[in-house]
Short mmCIF file of C-alpha atoms and ligand atoms in Angstrom, two decimals:
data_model
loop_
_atom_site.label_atom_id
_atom_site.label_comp_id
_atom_site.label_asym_id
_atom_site.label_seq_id
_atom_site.Cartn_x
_atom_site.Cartn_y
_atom_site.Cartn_z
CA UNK A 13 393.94 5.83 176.85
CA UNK A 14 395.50 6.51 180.44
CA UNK A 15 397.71 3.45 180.89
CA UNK A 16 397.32 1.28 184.19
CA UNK A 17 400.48 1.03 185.43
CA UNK A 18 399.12 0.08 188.79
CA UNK A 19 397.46 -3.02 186.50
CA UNK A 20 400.53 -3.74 184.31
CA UNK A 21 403.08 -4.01 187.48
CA UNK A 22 400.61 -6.28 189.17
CA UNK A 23 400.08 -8.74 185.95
CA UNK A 24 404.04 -8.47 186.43
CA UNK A 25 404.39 -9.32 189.94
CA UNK A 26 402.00 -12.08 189.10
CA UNK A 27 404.60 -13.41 186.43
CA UNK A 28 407.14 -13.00 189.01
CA UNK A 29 405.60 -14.92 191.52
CA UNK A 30 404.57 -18.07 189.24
CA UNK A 31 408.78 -17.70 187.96
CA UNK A 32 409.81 -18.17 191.52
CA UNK A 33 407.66 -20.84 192.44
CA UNK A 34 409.54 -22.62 189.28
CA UNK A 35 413.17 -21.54 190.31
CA UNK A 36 412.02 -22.56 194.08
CA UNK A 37 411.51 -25.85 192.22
CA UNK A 38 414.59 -26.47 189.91
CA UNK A 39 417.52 -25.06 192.66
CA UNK A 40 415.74 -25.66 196.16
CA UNK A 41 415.99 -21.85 197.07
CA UNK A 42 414.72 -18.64 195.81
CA UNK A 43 416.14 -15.58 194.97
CA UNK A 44 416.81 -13.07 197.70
CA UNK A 45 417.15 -9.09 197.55
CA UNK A 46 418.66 -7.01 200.46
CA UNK A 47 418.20 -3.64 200.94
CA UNK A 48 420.59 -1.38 203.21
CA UNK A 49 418.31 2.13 204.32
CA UNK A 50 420.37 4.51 206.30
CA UNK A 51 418.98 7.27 208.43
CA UNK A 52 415.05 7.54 208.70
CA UNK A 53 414.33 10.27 205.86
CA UNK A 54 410.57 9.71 205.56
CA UNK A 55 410.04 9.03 201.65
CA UNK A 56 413.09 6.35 201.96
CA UNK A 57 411.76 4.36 205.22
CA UNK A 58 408.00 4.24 202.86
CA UNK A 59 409.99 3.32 199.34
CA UNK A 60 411.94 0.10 201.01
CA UNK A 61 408.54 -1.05 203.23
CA UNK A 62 406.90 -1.10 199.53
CA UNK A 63 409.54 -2.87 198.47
CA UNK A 64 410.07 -5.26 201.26
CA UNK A 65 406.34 -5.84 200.93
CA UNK A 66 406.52 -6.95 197.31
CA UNK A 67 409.79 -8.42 197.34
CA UNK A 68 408.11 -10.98 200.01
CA UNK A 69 404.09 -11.38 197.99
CA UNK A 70 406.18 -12.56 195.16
CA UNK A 71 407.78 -15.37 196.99
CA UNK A 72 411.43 -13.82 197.64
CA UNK A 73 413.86 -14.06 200.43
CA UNK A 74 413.85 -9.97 201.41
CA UNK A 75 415.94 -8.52 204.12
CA UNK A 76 416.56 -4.77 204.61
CA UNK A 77 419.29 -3.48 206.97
CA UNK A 78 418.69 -0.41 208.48
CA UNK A 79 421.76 1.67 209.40
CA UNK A 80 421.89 5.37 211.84
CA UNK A 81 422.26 7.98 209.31
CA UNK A 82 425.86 8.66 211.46
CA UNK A 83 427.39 5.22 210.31
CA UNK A 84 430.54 5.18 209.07
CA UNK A 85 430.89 4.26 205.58
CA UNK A 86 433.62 1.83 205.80
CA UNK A 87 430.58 -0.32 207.75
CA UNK A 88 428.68 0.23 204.87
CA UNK A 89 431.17 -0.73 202.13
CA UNK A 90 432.44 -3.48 204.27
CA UNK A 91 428.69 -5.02 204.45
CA UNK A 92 428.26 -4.70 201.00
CA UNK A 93 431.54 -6.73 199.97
CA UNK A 94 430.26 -9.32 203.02
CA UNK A 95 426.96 -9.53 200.77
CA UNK A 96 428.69 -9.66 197.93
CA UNK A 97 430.29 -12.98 198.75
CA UNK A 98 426.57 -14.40 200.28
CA UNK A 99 425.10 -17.16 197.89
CA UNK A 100 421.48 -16.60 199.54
CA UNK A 101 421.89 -12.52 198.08
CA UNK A 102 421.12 -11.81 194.35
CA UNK A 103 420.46 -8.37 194.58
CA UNK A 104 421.63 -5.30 196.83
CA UNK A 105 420.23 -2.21 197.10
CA UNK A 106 421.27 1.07 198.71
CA UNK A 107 418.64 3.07 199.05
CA UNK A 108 419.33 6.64 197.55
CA UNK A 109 419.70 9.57 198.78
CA UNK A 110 422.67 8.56 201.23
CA UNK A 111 423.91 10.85 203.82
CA UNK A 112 426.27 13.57 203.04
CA UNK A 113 429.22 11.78 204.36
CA UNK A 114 429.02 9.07 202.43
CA UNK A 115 430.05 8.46 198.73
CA UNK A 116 427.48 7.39 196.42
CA UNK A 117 429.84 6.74 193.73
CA UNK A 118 431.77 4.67 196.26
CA UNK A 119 429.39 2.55 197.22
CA UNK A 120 427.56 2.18 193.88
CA UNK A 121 430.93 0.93 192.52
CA UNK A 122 431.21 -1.20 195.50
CA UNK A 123 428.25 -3.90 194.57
CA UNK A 124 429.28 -6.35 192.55
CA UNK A 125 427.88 -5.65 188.85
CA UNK A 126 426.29 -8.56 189.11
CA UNK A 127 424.32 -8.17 192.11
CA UNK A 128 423.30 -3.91 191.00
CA UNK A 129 419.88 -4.43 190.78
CA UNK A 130 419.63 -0.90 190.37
CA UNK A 131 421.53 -0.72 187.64
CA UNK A 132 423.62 1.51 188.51
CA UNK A 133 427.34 0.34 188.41
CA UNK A 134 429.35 1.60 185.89
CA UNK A 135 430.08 -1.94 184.35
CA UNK A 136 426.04 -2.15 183.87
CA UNK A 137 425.80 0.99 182.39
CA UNK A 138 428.37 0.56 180.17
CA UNK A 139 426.94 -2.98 178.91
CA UNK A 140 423.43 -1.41 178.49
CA UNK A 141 425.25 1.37 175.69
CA UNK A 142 426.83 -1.87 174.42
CA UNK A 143 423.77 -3.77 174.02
CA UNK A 144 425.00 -6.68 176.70
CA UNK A 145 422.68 -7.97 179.21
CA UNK A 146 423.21 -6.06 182.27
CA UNK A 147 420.51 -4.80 185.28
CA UNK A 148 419.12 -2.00 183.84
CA UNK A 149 417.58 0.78 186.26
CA UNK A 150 414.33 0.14 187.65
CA UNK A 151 412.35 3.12 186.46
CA UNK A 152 413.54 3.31 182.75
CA UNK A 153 412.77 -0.51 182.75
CA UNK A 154 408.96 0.29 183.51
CA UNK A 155 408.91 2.87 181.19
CA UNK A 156 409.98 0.80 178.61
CA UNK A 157 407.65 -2.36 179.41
CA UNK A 158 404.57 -0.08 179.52
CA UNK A 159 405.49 1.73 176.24
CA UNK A 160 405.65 -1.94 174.61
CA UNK A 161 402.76 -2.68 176.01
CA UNK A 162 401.01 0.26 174.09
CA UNK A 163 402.99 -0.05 170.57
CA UNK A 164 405.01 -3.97 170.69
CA UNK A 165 407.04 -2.13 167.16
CA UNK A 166 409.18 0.97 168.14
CA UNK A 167 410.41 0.57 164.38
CA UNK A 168 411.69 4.26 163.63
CA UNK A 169 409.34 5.68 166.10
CA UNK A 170 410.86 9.53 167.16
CA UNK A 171 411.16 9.18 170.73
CA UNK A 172 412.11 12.56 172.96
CA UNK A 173 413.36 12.20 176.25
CA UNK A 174 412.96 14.71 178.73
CA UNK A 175 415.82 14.85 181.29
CA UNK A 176 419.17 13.30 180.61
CA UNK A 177 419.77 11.95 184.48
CA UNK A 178 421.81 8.85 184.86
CA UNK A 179 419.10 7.41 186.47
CA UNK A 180 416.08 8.11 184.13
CA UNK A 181 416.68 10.20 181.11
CA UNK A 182 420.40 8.10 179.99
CA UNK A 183 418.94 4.46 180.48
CA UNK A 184 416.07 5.29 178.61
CA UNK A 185 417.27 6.63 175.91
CA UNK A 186 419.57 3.33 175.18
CA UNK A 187 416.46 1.18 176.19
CA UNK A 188 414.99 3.09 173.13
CA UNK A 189 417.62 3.03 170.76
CA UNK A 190 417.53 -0.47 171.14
CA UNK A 191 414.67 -1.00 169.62
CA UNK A 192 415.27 0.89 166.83
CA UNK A 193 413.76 4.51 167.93
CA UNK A 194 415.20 7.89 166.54
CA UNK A 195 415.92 9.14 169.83
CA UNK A 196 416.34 12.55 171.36
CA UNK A 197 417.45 13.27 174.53
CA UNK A 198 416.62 16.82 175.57
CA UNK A 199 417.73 18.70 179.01
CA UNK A 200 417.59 22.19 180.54
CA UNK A 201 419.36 24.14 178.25
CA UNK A 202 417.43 22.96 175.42
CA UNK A 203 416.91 25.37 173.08
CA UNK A 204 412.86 25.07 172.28
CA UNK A 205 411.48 21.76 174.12
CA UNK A 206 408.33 22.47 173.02
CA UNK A 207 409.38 22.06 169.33
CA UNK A 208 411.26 19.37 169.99
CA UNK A 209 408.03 17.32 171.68
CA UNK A 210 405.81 18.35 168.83
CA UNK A 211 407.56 15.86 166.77
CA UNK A 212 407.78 12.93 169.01
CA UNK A 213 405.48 9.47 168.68
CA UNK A 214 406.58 9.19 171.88
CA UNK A 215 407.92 11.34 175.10
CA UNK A 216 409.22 10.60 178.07
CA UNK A 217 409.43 13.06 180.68
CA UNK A 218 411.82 12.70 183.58
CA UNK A 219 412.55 16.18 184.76
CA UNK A 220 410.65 17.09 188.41
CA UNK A 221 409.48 20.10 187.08
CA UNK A 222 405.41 20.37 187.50
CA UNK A 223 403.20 19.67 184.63
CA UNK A 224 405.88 21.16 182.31
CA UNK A 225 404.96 19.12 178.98
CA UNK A 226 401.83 21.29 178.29
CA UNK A 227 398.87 19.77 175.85
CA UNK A 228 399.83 22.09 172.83
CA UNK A 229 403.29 20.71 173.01
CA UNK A 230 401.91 16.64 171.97
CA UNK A 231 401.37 15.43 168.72
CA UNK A 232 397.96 13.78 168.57
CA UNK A 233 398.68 9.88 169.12
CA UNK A 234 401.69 9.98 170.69
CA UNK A 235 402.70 7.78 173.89
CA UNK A 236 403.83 10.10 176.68
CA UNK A 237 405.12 8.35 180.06
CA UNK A 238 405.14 11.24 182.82
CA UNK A 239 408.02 9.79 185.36
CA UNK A 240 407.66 12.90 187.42
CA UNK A 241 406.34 12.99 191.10
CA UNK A 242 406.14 16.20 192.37
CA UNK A 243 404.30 17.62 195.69
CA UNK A 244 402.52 20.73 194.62
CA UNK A 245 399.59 22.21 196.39
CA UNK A 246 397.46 20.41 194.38
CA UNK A 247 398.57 17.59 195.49
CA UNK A 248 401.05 15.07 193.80
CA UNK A 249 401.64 15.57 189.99
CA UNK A 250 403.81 14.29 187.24
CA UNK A 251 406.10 16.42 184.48
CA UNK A 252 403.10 16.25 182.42
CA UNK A 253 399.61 18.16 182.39
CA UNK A 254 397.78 15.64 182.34
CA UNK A 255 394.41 16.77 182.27
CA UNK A 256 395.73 18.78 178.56
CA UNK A 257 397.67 16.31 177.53
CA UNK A 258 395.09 13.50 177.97
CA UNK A 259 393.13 15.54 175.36
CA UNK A 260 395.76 15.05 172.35
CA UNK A 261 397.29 11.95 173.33
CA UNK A 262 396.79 8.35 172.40
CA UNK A 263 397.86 7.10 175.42
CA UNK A 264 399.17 8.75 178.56
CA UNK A 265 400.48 7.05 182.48
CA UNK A 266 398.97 8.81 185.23
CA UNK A 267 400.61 9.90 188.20
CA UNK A 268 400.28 8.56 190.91
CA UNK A 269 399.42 5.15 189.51
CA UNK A 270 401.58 5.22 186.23
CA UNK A 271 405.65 4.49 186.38
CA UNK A 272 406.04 4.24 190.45
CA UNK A 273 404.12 0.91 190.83
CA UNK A 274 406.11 -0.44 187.80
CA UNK A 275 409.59 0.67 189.42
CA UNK A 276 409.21 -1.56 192.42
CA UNK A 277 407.70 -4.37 190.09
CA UNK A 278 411.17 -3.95 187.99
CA UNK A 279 413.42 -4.70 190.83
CA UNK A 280 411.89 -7.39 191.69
CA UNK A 281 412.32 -8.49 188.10
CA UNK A 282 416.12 -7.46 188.40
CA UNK A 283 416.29 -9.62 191.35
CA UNK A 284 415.01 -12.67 189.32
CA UNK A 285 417.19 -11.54 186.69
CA UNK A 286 420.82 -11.38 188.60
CA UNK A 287 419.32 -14.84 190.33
CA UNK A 288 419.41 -16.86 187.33
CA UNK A 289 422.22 -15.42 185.58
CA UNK A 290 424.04 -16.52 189.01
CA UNK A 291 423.01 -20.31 188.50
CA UNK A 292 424.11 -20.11 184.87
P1 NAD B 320 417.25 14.85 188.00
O1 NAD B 320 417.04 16.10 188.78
O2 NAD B 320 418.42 13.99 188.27
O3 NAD B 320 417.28 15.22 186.46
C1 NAD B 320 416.37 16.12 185.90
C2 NAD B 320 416.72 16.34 184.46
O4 NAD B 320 415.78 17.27 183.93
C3 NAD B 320 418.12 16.94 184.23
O5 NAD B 320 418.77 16.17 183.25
C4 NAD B 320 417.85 18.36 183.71
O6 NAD B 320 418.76 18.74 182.70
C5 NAD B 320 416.46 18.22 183.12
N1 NAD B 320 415.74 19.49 183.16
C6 NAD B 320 415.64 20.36 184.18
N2 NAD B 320 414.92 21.43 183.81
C7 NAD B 320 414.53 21.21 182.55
C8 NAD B 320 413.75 21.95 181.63
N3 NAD B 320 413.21 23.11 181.94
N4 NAD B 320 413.56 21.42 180.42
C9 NAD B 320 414.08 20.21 180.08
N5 NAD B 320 414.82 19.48 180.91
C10 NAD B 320 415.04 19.97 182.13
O7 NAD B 320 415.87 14.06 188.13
P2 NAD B 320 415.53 12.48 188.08
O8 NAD B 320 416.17 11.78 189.20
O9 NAD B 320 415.69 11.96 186.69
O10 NAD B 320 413.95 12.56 188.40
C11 NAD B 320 413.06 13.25 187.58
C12 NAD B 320 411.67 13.16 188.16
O11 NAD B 320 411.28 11.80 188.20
C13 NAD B 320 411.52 13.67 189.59
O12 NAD B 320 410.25 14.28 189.73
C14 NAD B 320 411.58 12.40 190.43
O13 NAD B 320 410.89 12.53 191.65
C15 NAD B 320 410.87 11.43 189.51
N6 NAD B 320 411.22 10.02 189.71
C16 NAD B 320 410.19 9.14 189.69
C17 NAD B 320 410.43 7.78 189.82
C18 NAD B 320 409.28 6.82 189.76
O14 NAD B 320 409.42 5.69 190.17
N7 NAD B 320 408.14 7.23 189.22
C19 NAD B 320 411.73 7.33 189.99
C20 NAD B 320 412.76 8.25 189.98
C21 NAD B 320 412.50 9.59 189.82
#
């Protein structure tokens, strides 16, 4: 089965859309996201006009502030506190990557934790290992929905990660062991991956290495999510070989058309999220 994700995030936007229309109606206002791009790096300026585009078709206030890649950070973190203190903003977003000059760590840690809808302040990473509500990032979040989607029970499943980045490989693996999964997380100096993936119900690969989880390395009926995005010559492909994989596999995301449309659907969610925890 190659699973929709282009489908799934727009049955989720859907959701989304018929959730605001409801908050519109019980607090007279609707959640808002703003985005802060800075410089004009191609891939960015096309990520935050997909968002923008879907913040707005789901009925949220969206406003993205575009910065010179030259600014100087202290305009940047002094924005971000400004935002922090604006009613009308539930979510912020920096678009990574950020310019050299500035400190991602710095102004990660500068959004309030309860405005990261990226998930990515320390205080929301922290709850997530703790099992308290928290954003959690936008990527792992799809993941997880469309693997639920496939198998609802994750009861004792073996689940093998491929990756361990704070933003993809860490995340999911909590998501995961939350819901009861025997989880391994699995990296570059791995000792034999493919071993490892031959006994997984389900893999996730998050690596941004081309087509690396080969078919011979799936057990048949397994779930495998391919995060990956990769340019090749071929065009774009994920971690996984698909056209192998798809073979031995019960079900299998494409790429494109897999994770990426369920990332953007995600932060929207996050933004609906940190909007009604705010009115709690
Ligand atoms: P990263 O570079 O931060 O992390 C890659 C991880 O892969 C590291 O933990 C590394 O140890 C591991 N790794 C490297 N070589 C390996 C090997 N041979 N075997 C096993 N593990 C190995 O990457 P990231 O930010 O997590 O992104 C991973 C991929 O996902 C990239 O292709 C990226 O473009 C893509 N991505 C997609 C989305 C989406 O929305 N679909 C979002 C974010 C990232």
């Amino acid at each position: 089965m190659i699973i929709d994700g282009k489908k799934i995030a727009s049955e989720l936007r859907e959701e989304l859309k018929q959730e605001v229309l409801k908050l519109r109606e019980k607090y007279n206002k609707v959640p808002g996201l703003t985005v802060i791009l800075i410089g004009d790096m191609a891939p960015s300026q096309i990520y935050v006009r997909n968002k923008e585009k879907s913040a707005i078709e789901v009925g949220l206030k969206s406003e993205v502030l575009r910065y010179k890649e030259t600014i100087d950070e202290k305009i940047i973190l002094d924005k971000i506190k400004e935002l922090n203190k604006d009613d009308d903003v539930s979510g912020i977003l920096v678009q990574l990557p950020l310019p050299k000059h500035i400190n991602k760590q710095k102004v990660i840690e500068t959004i309030l934790p309860s405005k990261d809808v990226d998930g990515f302040h320390p205080m929301n990473v922290g709850n997530l290992s703790s099992g308290y509500e928290s954003s959690i990032p936008c990527t792992p979040l799809g993941c997880y929905l469309l693997i639920k989607k496939i198998e609802p029970n994750l009861n004792g499943k073996k689940a093998v990660i491929v990756g361990r980045s704070n933003l993809n490989g860490k995340p999911m693996t909590q998501l995961l062991l939350k819901e009861n999964c025997t989880v391994t997380i699995t990296h570059s100096k791995t000792k034999n991956l493919k071993a490892e993936c031959l006994e997984a119900d389900i893999i996730v690969a998050a690596v941004g290495i081309p087509e690396l989880v080969k078919g011979d390395w799936v057990k048949k009926d397994a779930i495998i999510i391919d995060v990956g995005i990769n340019k090749t010559n071929k065009g774009i492909v994920g971690d996984v070989a698909f056209k192998e994989v798809s073979k031995v596999a019960k079900a299998l995301t494409p790429v494109p058309g897999g994770v990426g449309p369920m990332t953007i659907a995600c932060l929207l969610k996050n933004t609906v999220e940190c909007f009604k925890r705010s009115q709690k």
